[in-house]
GROMACS .gro file of C-alpha atoms in nm:
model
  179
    1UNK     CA    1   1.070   2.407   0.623
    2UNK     CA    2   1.255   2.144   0.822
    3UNK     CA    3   1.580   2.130   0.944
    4UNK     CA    4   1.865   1.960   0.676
    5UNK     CA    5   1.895   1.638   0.905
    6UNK     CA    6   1.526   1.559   0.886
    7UNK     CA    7   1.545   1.534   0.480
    8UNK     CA    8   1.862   1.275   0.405
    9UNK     CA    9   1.678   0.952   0.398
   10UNK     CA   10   1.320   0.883   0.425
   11UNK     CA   11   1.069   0.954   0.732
   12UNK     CA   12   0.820   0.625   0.793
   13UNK     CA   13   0.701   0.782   1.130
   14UNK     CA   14   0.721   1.025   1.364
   15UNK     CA   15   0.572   1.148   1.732
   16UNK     CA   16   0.429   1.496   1.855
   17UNK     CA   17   0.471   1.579   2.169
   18UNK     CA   18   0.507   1.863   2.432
   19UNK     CA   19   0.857   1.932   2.560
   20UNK     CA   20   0.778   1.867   2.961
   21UNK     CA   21   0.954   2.176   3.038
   22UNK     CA   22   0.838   2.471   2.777
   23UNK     CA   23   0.495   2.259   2.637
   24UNK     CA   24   0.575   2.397   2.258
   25UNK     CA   25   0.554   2.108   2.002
   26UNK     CA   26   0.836   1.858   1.962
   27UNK     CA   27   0.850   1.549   1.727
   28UNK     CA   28   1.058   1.256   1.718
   29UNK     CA   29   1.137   1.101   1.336
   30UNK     CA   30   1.231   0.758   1.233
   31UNK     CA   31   1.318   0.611   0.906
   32UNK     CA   32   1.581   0.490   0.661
   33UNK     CA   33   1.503   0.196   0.377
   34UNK     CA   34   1.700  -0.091   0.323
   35UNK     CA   35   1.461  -0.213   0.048
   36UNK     CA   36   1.584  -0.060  -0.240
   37UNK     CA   37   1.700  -0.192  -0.559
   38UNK     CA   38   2.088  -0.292  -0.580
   39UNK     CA   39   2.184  -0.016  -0.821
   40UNK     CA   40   2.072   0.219  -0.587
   41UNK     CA   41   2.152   0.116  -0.269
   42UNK     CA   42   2.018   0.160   0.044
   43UNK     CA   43   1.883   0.497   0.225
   44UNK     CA   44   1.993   0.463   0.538
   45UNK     CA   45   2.162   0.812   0.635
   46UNK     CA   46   1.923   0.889   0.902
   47UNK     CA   47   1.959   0.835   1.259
   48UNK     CA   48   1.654   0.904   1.429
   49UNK     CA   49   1.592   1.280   1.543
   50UNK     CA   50   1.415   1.514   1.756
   51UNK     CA   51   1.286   1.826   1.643
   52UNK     CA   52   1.159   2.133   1.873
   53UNK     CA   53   0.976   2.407   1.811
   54UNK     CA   54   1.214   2.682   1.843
   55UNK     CA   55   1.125   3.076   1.984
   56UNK     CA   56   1.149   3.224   1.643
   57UNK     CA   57   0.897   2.971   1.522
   58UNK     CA   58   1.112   2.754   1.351
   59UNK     CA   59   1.200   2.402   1.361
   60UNK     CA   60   1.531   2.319   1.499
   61UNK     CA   61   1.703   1.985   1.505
   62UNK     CA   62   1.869   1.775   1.834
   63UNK     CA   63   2.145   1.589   1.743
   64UNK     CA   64   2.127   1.254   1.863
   65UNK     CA   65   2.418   1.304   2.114
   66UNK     CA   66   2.182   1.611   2.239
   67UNK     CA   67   1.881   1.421   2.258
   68UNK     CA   68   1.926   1.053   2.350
   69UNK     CA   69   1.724   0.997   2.086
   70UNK     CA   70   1.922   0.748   1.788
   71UNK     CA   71   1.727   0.524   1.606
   72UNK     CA   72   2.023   0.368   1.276
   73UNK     CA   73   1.807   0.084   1.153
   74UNK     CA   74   1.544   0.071   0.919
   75UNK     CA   75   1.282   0.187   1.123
   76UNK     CA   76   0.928   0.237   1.033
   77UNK     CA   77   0.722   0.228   1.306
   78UNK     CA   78   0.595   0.440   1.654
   79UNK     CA   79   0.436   0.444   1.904
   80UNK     CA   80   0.424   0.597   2.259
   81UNK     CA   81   0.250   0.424   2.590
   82UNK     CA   82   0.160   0.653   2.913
   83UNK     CA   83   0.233   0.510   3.215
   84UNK     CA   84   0.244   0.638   3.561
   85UNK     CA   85   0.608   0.722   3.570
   86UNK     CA   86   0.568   0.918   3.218
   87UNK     CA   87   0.531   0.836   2.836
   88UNK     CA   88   0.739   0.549   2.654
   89UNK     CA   89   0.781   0.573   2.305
   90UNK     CA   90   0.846   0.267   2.125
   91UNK     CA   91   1.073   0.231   1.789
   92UNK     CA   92   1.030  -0.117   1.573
   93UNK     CA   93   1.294  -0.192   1.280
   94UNK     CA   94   1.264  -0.407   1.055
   95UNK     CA   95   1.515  -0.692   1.104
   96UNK     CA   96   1.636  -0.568   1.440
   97UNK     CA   97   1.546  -0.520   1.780
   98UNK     CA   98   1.235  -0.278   1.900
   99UNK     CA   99   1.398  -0.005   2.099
  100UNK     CA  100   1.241   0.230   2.385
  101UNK     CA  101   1.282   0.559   2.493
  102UNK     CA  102   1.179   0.778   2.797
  103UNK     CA  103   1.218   1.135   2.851
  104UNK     CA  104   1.539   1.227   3.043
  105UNK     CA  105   1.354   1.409   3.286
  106UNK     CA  106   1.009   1.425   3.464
  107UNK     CA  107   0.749   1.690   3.527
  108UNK     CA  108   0.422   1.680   3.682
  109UNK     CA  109   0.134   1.620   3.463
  110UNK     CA  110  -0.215   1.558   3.416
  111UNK     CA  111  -0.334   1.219   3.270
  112UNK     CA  112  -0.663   1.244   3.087
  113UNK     CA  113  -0.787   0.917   2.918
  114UNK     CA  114  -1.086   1.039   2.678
  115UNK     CA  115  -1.390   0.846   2.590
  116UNK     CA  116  -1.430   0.647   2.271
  117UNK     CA  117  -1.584   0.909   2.047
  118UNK     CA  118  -1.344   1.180   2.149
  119UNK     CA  119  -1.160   1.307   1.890
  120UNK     CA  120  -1.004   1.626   1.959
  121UNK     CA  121  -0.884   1.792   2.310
  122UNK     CA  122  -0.840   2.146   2.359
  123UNK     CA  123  -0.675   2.324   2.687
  124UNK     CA  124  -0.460   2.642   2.791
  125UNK     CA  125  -0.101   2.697   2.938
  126UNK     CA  126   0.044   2.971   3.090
  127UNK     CA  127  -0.233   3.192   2.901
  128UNK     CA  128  -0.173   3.007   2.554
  129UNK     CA  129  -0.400   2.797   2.354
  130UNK     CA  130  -0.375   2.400   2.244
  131UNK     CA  131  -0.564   2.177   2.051
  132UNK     CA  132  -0.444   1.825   1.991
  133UNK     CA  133  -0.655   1.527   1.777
  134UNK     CA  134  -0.667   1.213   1.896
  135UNK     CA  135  -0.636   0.907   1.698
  136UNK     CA  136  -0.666   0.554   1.678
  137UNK     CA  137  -0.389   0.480   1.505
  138UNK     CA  138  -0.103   0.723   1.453
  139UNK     CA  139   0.187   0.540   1.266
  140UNK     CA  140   0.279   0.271   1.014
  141UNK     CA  141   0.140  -0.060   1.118
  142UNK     CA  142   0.200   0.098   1.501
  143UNK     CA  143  -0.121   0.255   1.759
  144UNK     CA  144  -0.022   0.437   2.036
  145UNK     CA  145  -0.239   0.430   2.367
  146UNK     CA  146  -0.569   0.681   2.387
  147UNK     CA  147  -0.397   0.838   2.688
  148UNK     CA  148  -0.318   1.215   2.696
  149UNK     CA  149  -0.046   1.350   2.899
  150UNK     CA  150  -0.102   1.719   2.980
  151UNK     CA  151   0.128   1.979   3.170
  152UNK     CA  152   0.022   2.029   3.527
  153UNK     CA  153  -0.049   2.391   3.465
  154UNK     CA  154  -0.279   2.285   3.172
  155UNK     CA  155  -0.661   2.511   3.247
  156UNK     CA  156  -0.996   2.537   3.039
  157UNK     CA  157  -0.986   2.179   2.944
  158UNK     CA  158  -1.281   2.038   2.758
  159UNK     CA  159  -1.296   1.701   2.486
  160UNK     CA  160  -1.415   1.703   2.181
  161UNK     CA  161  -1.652   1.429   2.070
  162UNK     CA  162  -1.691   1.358   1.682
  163UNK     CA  163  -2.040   1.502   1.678
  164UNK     CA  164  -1.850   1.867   1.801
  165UNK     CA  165  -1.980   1.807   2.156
  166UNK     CA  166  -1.792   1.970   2.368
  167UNK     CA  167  -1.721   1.842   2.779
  168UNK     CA  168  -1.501   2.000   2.990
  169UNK     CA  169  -1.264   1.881   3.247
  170UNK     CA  170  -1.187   1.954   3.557
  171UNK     CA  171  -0.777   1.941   3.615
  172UNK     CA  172  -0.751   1.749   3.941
  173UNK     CA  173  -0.606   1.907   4.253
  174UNK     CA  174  -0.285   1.721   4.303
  175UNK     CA  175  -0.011   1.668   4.021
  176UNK     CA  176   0.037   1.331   3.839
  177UNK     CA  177  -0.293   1.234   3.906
  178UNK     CA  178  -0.534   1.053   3.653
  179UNK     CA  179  -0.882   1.181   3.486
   0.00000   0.00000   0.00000
């Protein structure tokens, strides 16, 4: 189940990604509707949020004043862009200003940029197991770049291709670097 915060207005889109510290699952929500009909008023009680996969396997919610993270508007669209300093994930509202967000801090990583027919990447941390799918298009009218952004410590990688081919990759030798 998810966290109270996450449920008091509507969710158009959302992000997964690895916290850059502990690489469990985190996802950043957007939402809110202005549309509605006049009786009813609008849904606008959410402010954007970040949600973390906690160590009792839960999902636990970052306040916006804990996060950064505070997205009021009507928002209904992500998207995040990897660039050599670290992802940017991009908010668009309807009726208001796009908005952009970085992490607060950086960590060595591993950029791997798959082919076209790769559809699925799978890689170990620290002894633990990942798989991640890889889209085309990941939000509401919003496509975020084919880039992958792996820890540093990230082993055993191989891409998936959507005939279940399998290729692995070798994690280069120096951090930040680009496959």
């Amino acid at each position: 189940s998810l966290p109270d915060m996450a449920q008091v207005a509507p969710v158009y889109s959302g992000i997964v990604k690895a916290n850059i510290h502990t690489s469990k699952p985190e996802v950043l929500l957007v939402g809110n509707d202005y549309g509605m009909e006049l009786v009813t008023g609008r849904c606008d009680a959410f402010n954007g949020l970040l949600l973390e996969y906690n160590s009792e396997e839960q999902w636990s919610q970052l306040l916006p004043s804990q996060s950064g993270f505070y997205v009021p508007g009507d928002a209904k669209g992500t998207a995040v862009v990897e660039t050599s300093q670290g992802p940017v994930y991009f908010v668009t509202q309807n009726q208001s200003h796009s908005l952009a967000f970085t992490d607060k801090e950086s960590s060595p990583s591993i950029m791997i940029q798959p082919q076209q027919s790769d559809v699925g990447i799978e890689y170990q941390v620290d002894g633990k197991s990942y798989r991640q799918e890889l889209y085309y298009g990941s939000g509401f009218l919003s496509q975020s770049s084919r880039k992958i952004r792996l820890p540093a410590g990230a082993r055993s990688i191989e891409l998936i291709a959507a005939n279940g081919t399998r290729r692995a990759v070798a994690p280069p030798s120096s951090k930040n670097q680009n496959i």
